[in-house]
Short mmCIF file of C-alpha atoms in Angstrom, two decimals:
data_model
loop_
_atom_site.label_atom_id
_atom_site.label_comp_id
_atom_site.label_asym_id
_atom_site.label_seq_id
_atom_site.Cartn_x
_atom_site.Cartn_y
_atom_site.Cartn_z
CA MET A 1 13.55 1.47 -4.12
CA ILE A 2 12.29 -0.15 -7.16
CA GLY A 3 8.63 0.67 -8.60
CA GLY A 4 6.32 -1.76 -9.97
CA PHE A 5 3.40 -3.66 -8.45
CA GLY A 6 3.74 -6.74 -10.26
CA GLU A 7 5.19 -6.71 -13.51
CA ALA A 8 2.99 -3.33 -14.01
CA GLY A 9 5.82 -0.79 -13.69
CA SER A 10 8.40 -2.79 -12.87
CA PRO A 11 11.48 -1.05 -14.40
CA ILE A 12 13.23 -4.30 -15.72
CA GLU A 13 15.79 -2.58 -18.05
CA LEU A 14 17.35 -0.33 -15.09
CA ILE A 15 17.06 -3.55 -12.67
CA HIS A 16 19.20 -5.35 -15.45
CA ALA A 17 21.61 -2.58 -15.43
CA LEU A 18 22.22 -2.57 -11.90
CA ILE A 19 23.00 -6.05 -12.08
CA ASP A 20 25.72 -5.61 -14.74
CA GLN A 21 26.75 -2.74 -12.60
CA GLY A 22 27.50 -4.64 -9.63
CA ALA A 23 26.48 -3.09 -6.77
CA LYS A 24 25.78 -5.61 -4.10
CA ASP A 25 24.66 -5.93 0.07
CA LEU A 26 21.61 -3.86 -1.21
CA THR A 27 18.17 -2.91 0.74
CA VAL A 28 15.64 -3.07 -1.55
CA ILE A 29 12.01 -1.30 -1.01
CA SER A 30 9.53 -2.56 -3.82
CA ASN A 31 6.19 -4.20 -2.97
CA ASN A 32 6.89 -7.78 -4.52
CA THR A 33 10.01 -9.61 -5.15
CA GLY A 34 9.66 -10.15 -8.95
CA SER A 35 8.71 -13.28 -10.74
CA GLY A 36 11.08 -15.93 -12.81
CA ARG A 37 14.65 -15.20 -13.15
CA VAL A 38 14.08 -11.87 -14.53
CA GLY A 39 14.22 -8.07 -13.33
CA LEU A 40 13.89 -8.10 -9.25
CA ALA A 41 14.07 -11.86 -9.22
CA ALA A 42 17.30 -11.63 -11.12
CA LEU A 43 18.68 -9.33 -8.65
CA ILE A 44 17.52 -11.15 -5.57
CA ALA A 45 18.98 -14.67 -7.39
CA ALA A 46 22.44 -13.01 -8.19
CA GLY A 47 22.75 -12.65 -4.36
CA ARG A 48 22.87 -9.00 -4.52
CA VAL A 49 20.17 -8.24 -2.10
CA ARG A 50 20.78 -8.56 1.54
CA LYS A 51 17.08 -7.29 2.89
CA MET A 52 13.62 -6.77 1.09
CA ILE A 53 11.01 -4.38 2.65
CA CYS A 54 8.13 -5.23 0.95
CA SER A 55 4.19 -5.96 1.67
CA TYR A 56 3.94 -9.14 -0.74
CA PRO A 57 6.68 -11.18 -1.49
CA ARG A 58 5.16 -14.11 -2.87
CA SER A 59 2.97 -14.52 -6.07
CA ALA A 60 2.86 -16.44 -9.31
CA ASN A 61 6.03 -17.53 -10.72
CA SER A 62 7.86 -16.05 -7.66
CA THR A 63 10.40 -18.51 -6.60
CA VAL A 64 13.54 -16.85 -6.46
CA PHE A 65 13.22 -14.84 -2.73
CA PRO A 66 10.88 -17.92 -1.21
CA GLU A 67 13.83 -20.04 -1.35
CA LEU A 68 16.40 -17.62 -0.01
CA TYR A 69 14.11 -16.52 2.56
CA ARG A 70 13.58 -20.15 3.95
CA GLN A 71 17.39 -20.70 3.78
CA GLY A 72 17.92 -17.61 6.11
CA ARG A 73 19.95 -15.86 3.46
CA ILE A 74 17.90 -13.09 2.58
CA GLU A 75 16.40 -10.65 5.30
CA LEU A 76 12.36 -9.67 5.00
CA GLU A 77 10.90 -6.56 6.81
CA LEU A 78 6.75 -7.11 5.93
CA THR A 79 4.68 -4.13 6.06
CA PRO A 80 0.98 -3.84 4.98
CA GLN A 81 0.88 -2.24 1.37
CA GLY A 82 -0.67 1.34 2.41
CA THR A 83 1.94 1.55 5.38
CA LEU A 84 4.41 0.79 2.99
CA ALA A 85 3.23 3.58 0.65
CA GLU A 86 2.96 5.81 3.19
CA ARG A 87 6.16 5.30 4.48
CA ILE A 88 7.55 6.29 1.07
CA ARG A 89 5.53 9.01 0.70
CA ALA A 90 6.47 10.42 4.17
CA GLY A 91 10.13 9.78 3.37
CA GLY A 92 9.89 11.84 0.56
CA ALA A 93 7.91 14.84 2.33
CA GLY A 94 10.09 15.12 4.84
CA ILE A 95 7.97 13.47 7.55
CA PRO A 96 10.08 10.81 9.65
CA ALA A 97 7.07 9.19 11.17
CA PHE A 98 3.33 8.63 11.09
CA TYR A 99 0.80 6.95 13.01
CA THR A 100 -1.92 4.60 11.31
CA ALA A 101 -4.45 2.13 12.26
CA ALA A 102 -3.21 -0.38 10.03
CA ALA A 103 -1.83 -3.25 11.72
CA VAL A 104 -2.89 -2.88 15.39
CA GLY A 105 -3.47 -5.60 17.20
CA THR A 106 -1.50 -7.62 14.73
CA VAL A 107 2.08 -9.47 14.98
CA LEU A 108 3.15 -6.70 12.33
CA ALA A 109 2.77 -4.09 15.32
CA THR A 110 4.65 -5.96 17.46
CA GLY A 111 7.50 -3.88 19.15
CA LYS A 112 6.19 -0.54 17.81
CA GLU A 113 4.83 2.22 19.58
CA VAL A 114 1.08 2.56 19.99
CA ARG A 115 -0.89 5.61 20.63
CA ARG A 116 -4.34 6.36 21.35
CA PHE A 117 -6.36 9.36 19.24
CA ASP A 118 -9.81 10.14 19.93
CA GLY A 119 -10.37 6.70 21.49
CA ARG A 120 -8.87 4.69 18.78
CA GLU A 121 -5.39 2.94 18.52
CA PHE A 122 -2.74 4.05 16.12
CA VAL A 123 0.73 2.47 15.42
CA LEU A 124 3.89 4.62 14.70
CA GLU A 125 5.34 3.68 11.70
CA PRO A 126 8.74 5.58 10.29
CA GLY A 127 9.09 7.04 6.93
CA LEU A 128 11.37 5.31 4.11
CA ARG A 129 14.08 7.45 2.28
CA ALA A 130 16.50 5.64 -0.57
CA ASP A 131 19.89 6.52 -1.85
CA PHE A 132 18.47 5.14 -5.21
CA ALA A 133 15.11 4.86 -6.75
CA LEU A 134 14.70 3.18 -10.31
CA VAL A 135 11.46 3.98 -11.46
CA LYS A 136 9.60 3.28 -14.91
CA ALA A 137 7.32 5.82 -16.49
CA GLN A 138 5.65 6.21 -19.99
CA ARG A 139 6.73 9.81 -20.86
CA GLY A 140 9.07 12.30 -19.73
CA ASP A 141 10.81 15.58 -20.78
CA PRO A 142 14.17 16.96 -20.12
CA TYR A 143 13.31 18.40 -16.97
CA GLY A 144 12.02 15.18 -15.63
CA ASN A 145 8.49 15.60 -15.48
CA LEU A 146 6.48 12.14 -15.94
CA VAL A 147 3.56 11.01 -17.02
CA TYR A 148 2.66 7.02 -16.54
CA HIS A 149 0.71 4.61 -18.15
CA LYS A 150 -2.42 3.24 -16.61
CA THR A 151 -2.02 1.02 -13.17
CA ALA A 152 1.72 1.00 -14.04
CA ARG A 153 1.99 4.28 -12.15
CA ASN A 154 1.51 2.61 -8.54
CA PHE A 155 4.73 3.15 -6.38
CA GLY A 156 6.72 5.58 -9.18
CA PRO A 157 5.53 9.03 -8.03
CA ILE A 158 6.25 8.31 -4.41
CA MET A 159 9.44 6.88 -5.15
CA CYS A 160 10.62 9.30 -6.97
CA MET A 161 10.24 11.57 -3.76
CA ALA A 162 11.92 9.54 -1.43
CA ALA A 163 15.19 9.07 -3.05
CA ARG A 164 18.33 11.14 -3.15
CA ILE A 165 19.00 10.16 -6.82
CA THR A 166 16.15 8.66 -8.80
CA ILE A 167 16.45 7.19 -11.94
CA VAL A 168 13.65 6.92 -14.53
CA GLN A 169 13.33 4.87 -17.57
CA VAL A 170 10.86 6.31 -20.05
CA SER A 171 9.16 4.97 -23.52
CA GLU A 172 9.46 8.35 -25.08
CA LEU A 173 11.32 11.56 -24.16
CA VAL A 174 9.60 14.56 -25.29
CA ALA A 175 10.78 18.12 -26.08
CA PRO A 176 9.76 21.01 -23.28
CA GLY A 177 6.39 21.77 -23.59
CA GLY A 178 5.50 18.19 -25.07
CA LEU A 179 3.63 17.35 -21.86
CA ASP A 180 0.83 19.60 -20.97
CA PRO A 181 1.64 20.99 -16.87
CA GLU A 182 -2.05 20.26 -16.00
CA THR A 183 -1.49 16.22 -16.59
CA VAL A 184 2.23 15.94 -15.11
CA ILE A 185 2.29 13.49 -12.68
CA THR A 186 5.49 13.61 -11.32
CA PRO A 187 7.16 17.32 -11.11
CA GLY A 188 10.72 16.88 -12.31
CA ILE A 189 12.34 18.10 -9.39
CA PHE A 190 11.81 14.82 -7.95
CA VAL A 191 13.91 13.26 -10.76
CA GLN A 192 17.47 13.42 -11.31
CA ARG A 193 18.20 11.11 -14.30
CA LEU A 194 16.13 10.10 -17.36
CA VAL A 195 16.99 6.74 -19.71
CA VAL A 196 15.11 6.36 -22.89
CA VAL A 197 13.85 2.63 -23.26
CA ALA A 198 11.58 2.76 -25.81
CA GLN A 199 10.15 -0.61 -26.11
CA PRO A 200 10.47 -2.14 -22.75
CA ALA A 201 10.07 -6.02 -21.88
CA GLN A 202 7.37 -7.56 -20.63
CA GLU A 203 8.29 -9.44 -17.47
CA SER A 204 5.48 -11.94 -17.84
CA ARG A 205 6.39 -12.65 -21.50
CA LEU A 206 10.23 -13.06 -20.44
CA VAL A 207 9.12 -15.42 -17.61
CA LYS A 208 6.64 -17.69 -20.15
CA GLU A 209 9.74 -17.97 -22.51
CA GLY A 210 11.76 -19.12 -19.57
CA ARG A 211 14.70 -15.96 -19.93
CA SER A 212 16.73 -15.39 -17.22
CA TYR A 213 19.33 -12.61 -16.72
CA PRO A 214 21.98 -12.25 -16.86
CA MET B 1 -11.66 -30.27 16.00
CA LYS B 2 -14.80 -32.54 15.27
CA THR B 3 -15.95 -32.12 12.01
CA ALA B 4 -19.88 -32.35 10.67
CA PRO B 5 -21.29 -34.14 7.66
CA ALA B 6 -20.81 -31.97 4.71
CA ALA B 7 -23.60 -29.38 3.76
CA ALA B 8 -23.94 -27.77 0.53
CA GLY B 9 -25.97 -25.03 0.79
CA TRP B 10 -24.97 -21.85 -1.74
CA THR B 11 -22.72 -22.08 -4.90
CA ARG B 12 -19.73 -19.27 -4.89
CA GLU B 13 -21.43 -17.62 -7.57
CA GLN B 14 -24.85 -17.63 -5.46
CA MET B 15 -22.81 -16.41 -2.54
CA ALA B 16 -21.36 -13.74 -4.56
CA GLN B 17 -24.69 -12.73 -5.80
CA ARG B 18 -26.11 -12.62 -2.09
CA ALA B 19 -23.15 -10.36 -0.91
CA ALA B 20 -23.86 -8.04 -4.10
CA ALA B 21 -27.54 -7.61 -3.21
CA ASP B 22 -26.42 -5.63 0.19
CA ILE B 23 -23.85 -3.22 -1.79
CA PRO B 24 -26.11 0.05 -1.85
CA ALA B 25 -26.18 2.02 -5.05
CA GLY B 26 -23.36 5.04 -4.76
CA ALA B 27 -21.19 2.60 -2.79
CA TYR B 28 -17.39 2.57 -3.66
CA VAL B 29 -16.26 -1.17 -3.31
CA ASN B 30 -12.91 -3.08 -2.87
CA LEU B 31 -13.04 -6.58 -4.11
CA GLY B 32 -10.21 -9.08 -2.35
CA ILE B 33 -8.79 -12.05 -4.36
CA GLY B 34 -10.78 -14.97 -4.76
CA ILE B 35 -14.62 -15.79 -4.32
CA PRO B 36 -14.88 -11.74 -3.73
CA GLU B 37 -13.83 -11.05 -7.32
CA LEU B 38 -16.99 -13.09 -8.14
CA VAL B 39 -19.46 -10.14 -6.69
CA ALA B 40 -18.25 -8.04 -9.87
CA GLN B 41 -20.55 -10.30 -12.08
CA PHE B 42 -23.58 -9.19 -9.95
CA THR B 43 -23.15 -5.41 -9.47
CA GLY B 44 -21.16 -2.76 -10.68
CA VAL B 45 -21.59 0.65 -12.79
CA ASP B 46 -25.03 -0.05 -13.87
CA ALA B 47 -26.40 -0.54 -10.21
CA GLY B 48 -24.22 2.82 -9.37
CA VAL B 49 -21.61 0.77 -7.77
CA ILE B 50 -17.73 1.72 -8.52
CA PHE B 51 -15.03 -0.49 -7.85
CA GLN B 52 -11.69 0.41 -6.60
CA THR B 53 -8.57 -1.43 -7.09
CA GLU B 54 -5.99 -0.91 -4.25
CA ASN B 55 -2.83 -1.14 -7.08
CA GLY B 56 -4.24 2.40 -8.75
CA LEU B 57 -7.68 2.33 -10.43
CA LEU B 58 -11.25 3.75 -9.37
CA GLY B 59 -13.60 2.29 -12.12
CA MET B 60 -12.60 -1.09 -12.44
CA GLY B 61 -14.62 -2.76 -15.30
CA PRO B 62 -14.59 -6.12 -16.06
CA ALA B 63 -11.90 -8.54 -17.34
CA PRO B 64 -10.85 -7.75 -21.23
CA ALA B 65 -11.71 -9.94 -24.25
CA PRO B 66 -9.08 -12.10 -24.53
CA GLY B 67 -6.27 -10.86 -26.93
CA HIS B 68 -7.01 -7.42 -25.36
CA GLU B 69 -5.19 -7.99 -22.09
CA ASP B 70 -3.09 -4.92 -21.09
CA PRO B 71 -0.21 -5.93 -18.65
CA GLU B 72 -0.19 -2.48 -17.35
CA LEU B 73 -3.87 -2.72 -16.55
CA ILE B 74 -4.49 -4.82 -13.91
CA ASN B 75 -6.41 -5.41 -10.60
CA ALA B 76 -4.88 -6.03 -7.32
CA GLY B 77 -4.54 -9.98 -7.93
CA LYS B 78 -2.27 -8.90 -11.00
CA LYS B 79 -5.20 -9.86 -13.42
CA ALA B 80 -5.76 -7.85 -16.46
CA VAL B 81 -8.84 -5.66 -16.19
CA THR B 82 -10.64 -2.89 -17.91
CA ALA B 83 -11.67 0.53 -16.90
CA ILE B 84 -14.71 2.03 -17.50
CA PRO B 85 -15.64 5.31 -18.74
CA GLY B 86 -15.04 7.57 -16.06
CA ALA B 87 -12.26 5.70 -14.42
CA ALA B 88 -9.63 7.45 -12.39
CA TYR B 89 -5.64 6.05 -12.15
CA PHE B 90 -3.65 7.24 -9.22
CA HIS B 91 -0.42 6.28 -7.10
CA HIS B 92 0.03 4.23 -4.11
CA ALA B 93 -0.30 6.69 -1.42
CA ASP B 94 -3.70 8.30 -2.93
CA SER B 95 -5.01 4.81 -3.38
CA PHE B 96 -4.45 4.05 0.10
CA ALA B 97 -5.50 7.59 1.53
CA MET B 98 -8.90 6.33 -0.14
CA ILE B 99 -8.77 2.73 1.98
CA ARG B 100 -7.21 4.35 5.10
CA GLY B 101 -8.81 7.58 5.18
CA GLY B 102 -12.42 6.06 5.16
CA HIS B 103 -13.51 6.81 1.77
CA ILE B 104 -14.14 3.36 0.39
CA ASP B 105 -17.68 2.19 1.74
CA ILE B 106 -17.31 -1.63 1.59
CA CYS B 107 -14.51 -4.26 1.00
CA VAL B 108 -15.43 -7.78 0.46
CA LEU B 109 -12.43 -9.91 1.27
CA GLY B 110 -11.69 -13.75 1.92
CA ALA B 111 -11.07 -15.25 5.35
CA MET B 112 -8.91 -18.23 6.85
CA GLN B 113 -10.92 -17.59 10.19
CA VAL B 114 -13.67 -14.81 11.44
CA SER B 115 -14.04 -14.62 14.74
CA ALA B 116 -17.27 -14.04 17.00
CA ALA B 117 -15.90 -10.89 18.01
CA GLY B 118 -15.18 -10.08 14.16
CA ASP B 119 -11.81 -10.65 14.28
CA LEU B 120 -10.10 -11.53 10.95
CA ALA B 121 -7.50 -13.75 9.90
CA ASN B 122 -6.88 -14.00 6.47
CA TRP B 123 -3.14 -13.47 5.64
CA SER B 124 -0.76 -16.01 6.99
CA THR B 125 -0.85 -19.46 8.98
CA GLY B 126 1.76 -18.17 10.78
CA GLU B 127 3.68 -21.46 10.23
CA ALA B 128 7.63 -21.47 10.58
CA ASP B 129 7.96 -22.22 7.00
CA ALA B 130 5.17 -19.97 5.35
CA ILE B 131 6.63 -16.79 3.67
CA PRO B 132 4.23 -13.97 5.00
CA ALA B 133 2.87 -11.66 2.72
CA VAL B 134 0.22 -9.48 3.81
CA GLY B 135 -0.78 -7.02 1.02
CA GLY B 136 -3.39 -4.37 1.82
CA ALA B 137 -5.30 -6.58 3.81
CA MET B 138 -4.55 -4.73 7.02
CA ASP B 139 -4.76 -1.45 5.42
CA LEU B 140 -8.68 -2.45 3.85
CA VAL B 141 -9.71 -4.11 7.49
CA ALA B 142 -8.28 -0.75 9.49
CA GLY B 143 -9.84 1.76 6.85
CA VAL B 144 -12.95 0.72 5.04
CA LYS B 145 -16.39 1.72 6.57
CA ARG B 146 -17.69 -1.90 6.18
CA VAL B 147 -15.90 -5.17 5.86
CA PHE B 148 -18.12 -8.21 3.65
CA VAL B 149 -16.44 -11.58 4.43
CA LEU B 150 -17.26 -14.04 1.55
CA THR B 151 -15.68 -17.66 2.32
CA GLU B 152 -16.69 -21.06 2.37
CA HIS B 153 -18.39 -22.00 5.75
CA THR B 154 -15.75 -24.29 6.52
CA THR B 155 -12.30 -25.59 5.32
CA LYS B 156 -12.26 -28.22 2.16
CA THR B 157 -11.54 -30.82 5.31
CA GLY B 158 -14.72 -29.73 7.14
CA VAL B 159 -12.98 -27.47 9.86
CA PRO B 160 -15.08 -24.36 11.06
CA LYS B 161 -13.66 -21.10 9.53
CA ILE B 162 -15.81 -19.34 11.85
CA VAL B 163 -14.49 -19.46 15.29
CA SER B 164 -14.63 -18.28 19.25
CA ALA B 165 -11.16 -16.82 18.55
CA CYS B 166 -8.74 -16.87 15.72
CA THR B 167 -5.58 -19.16 16.13
CA TYR B 168 -4.06 -17.81 13.07
CA PRO B 169 -2.32 -14.40 13.13
CA LEU B 170 -4.51 -11.49 13.03
CA THR B 171 -5.47 -9.31 10.06
CA GLY B 172 -7.26 -7.14 11.95
CA ARG B 173 -9.31 -6.90 15.57
CA LYS B 174 -13.38 -6.48 15.78
CA VAL B 175 -13.12 -5.35 11.56
CA VAL B 176 -15.54 -7.69 10.27
CA ASP B 177 -19.36 -6.54 9.88
CA ARG B 178 -21.06 -9.48 7.66
CA ILE B 179 -19.95 -12.93 6.98
CA TYR B 180 -21.25 -14.60 3.66
CA THR B 181 -20.71 -18.38 3.17
CA ASN B 182 -22.25 -21.35 1.31
CA LEU B 183 -24.35 -21.80 4.04
CA ALA B 184 -25.97 -18.69 5.42
CA VAL B 185 -25.60 -14.62 5.79
CA ILE B 186 -24.03 -13.93 9.63
CA GLN B 187 -23.90 -10.69 11.26
CA VAL B 188 -21.04 -9.54 13.82
CA THR B 189 -23.03 -7.67 16.28
CA PRO B 190 -21.76 -6.49 19.96
CA ALA B 191 -24.00 -9.79 21.67
CA GLY B 192 -22.13 -12.18 19.07
CA LEU B 193 -22.91 -13.82 15.74
CA VAL B 194 -26.90 -13.22 14.27
CA VAL B 195 -27.74 -15.41 11.38
CA ARG B 196 -29.98 -13.23 9.05
CA GLU B 197 -30.28 -16.16 6.44
CA LEU B 198 -29.63 -19.64 5.95
CA ALA B 199 -28.83 -21.31 2.38
CA PRO B 200 -31.75 -23.43 0.88
CA GLY B 201 -32.10 -26.68 3.23
CA ILE B 202 -29.84 -25.49 6.01
CA SER B 203 -31.04 -25.36 9.38
CA LEU B 204 -29.95 -23.54 12.27
CA GLU B 205 -28.83 -27.01 13.89
CA VAL B 206 -27.02 -27.95 10.97
CA LEU B 207 -25.25 -24.69 10.62
CA GLN B 208 -24.14 -24.59 14.08
CA GLN B 209 -22.38 -28.14 13.75
CA HIS B 210 -20.47 -26.66 11.10
CA THR B 211 -19.46 -23.19 13.03
CA GLY B 212 -16.87 -22.69 16.07
CA ALA B 213 -18.79 -19.96 17.78
CA PRO B 214 -22.25 -19.68 19.00
CA LEU B 215 -25.01 -18.42 16.64
CA ARG B 216 -28.50 -17.10 17.15
CA LEU B 217 -31.13 -16.59 14.72
CA ALA B 218 -32.09 -13.24 13.74
CA ALA B 219 -35.98 -12.08 14.42
CA THR B 220 -36.87 -12.79 10.92
CA VAL B 221 -34.97 -14.42 8.24
CA PRO B 222 -36.36 -15.18 4.71
CA ASP B 223 -37.71 -18.39 4.12
CA ASN B 224 -35.28 -20.12 1.66
CA SER B 225 -36.58 -23.56 2.25
CA PRO B 226 -36.51 -25.31 -0.64
CA GLY B 227 -40.17 -25.13 -2.44
CA ALA B 228 -40.67 -21.63 -0.79
CA ALA B 229 -41.80 -19.03 -3.55
CA SER B 230 -39.01 -16.56 -4.05
#
């Protein structure tokens, strides 16, 4: 699982570290497929990703995934955005599957169990869990408690819950007590590793500069 | 399909303004990408309307002044926005609980096709080489209380977007309540499509020529004929 909605919340430094680390044949769960040739798009361009589970695999400056997909070199499991979020939340909460009205009567419900509740049809969707989650947050403490920044929060809190090992990059590490317990968004129990990246790169700026990784 | 001569009607801004006029005070509203974004120019917090953007913000404000963009404060179209005083940020499961749980009153979406039954197709042409991308569209039409479609009445080449049955892959079945186009305001009813309002200079006959499903006129429609007092 890789957090982010577009560049907001995308843990670029962790993704680049994953490219350096060399893991391949990955299944990546992320809302988009990255832009340019940095971050998630670079991971895909490096041939490390076998399958994407996402809701919106194309957007501005997104060329790496579409090319590989047209060539039949990468799998896609397309999921409505809210279903994707709920599948991740359910996975993290120990719920194996749930029924939802989203996608009923569409091609994205093909082959899925449909059940009627109170006269309305719902489709069965499985929860999602991952071996690892890569997430970006604003501030963390040594317990792994996290707060996020504006709309960069997006998939972070639910992905932290749904992975066996959650690795979070924070801009700032504070001492215990440095976060108001009333405002903690992700409780530390959901976080296994914390890395400080004081000044994270901005994906759109890297793309504009024509940068690529490695 | 045979295409009728071009008809102009309302501008995109006028279409958005017309849709905005039907959004009541107190409504929580989600705006789709494209023409629906223009609706925010004609209603908002001063009219008691709160915009939700599904990437995680309730109380979305207008675009920031140039130079004040924050790449971590964006809307669902990934454009820089602002947050109004009293706004709230939240994660995606909460955001889609708002949408799928029936807490959002109105969403305004674009369309590739709308059927007479209110089926909506707005995410894929279904062509073999298309990259399918659905985003939150299926969640919105399944969960939001009322779905407004805001779209040009026909494609750029004049092919009707309002049809008897959608040929593109569906976003949802029987989900659209009202259609706002450059030519008319049309209500989807169990008895078919009812024209509630015609753009200036557009007759029901001309409208029907540009529409791929039967239309009938509502019992009362406002007089928008050129020269009519407004």
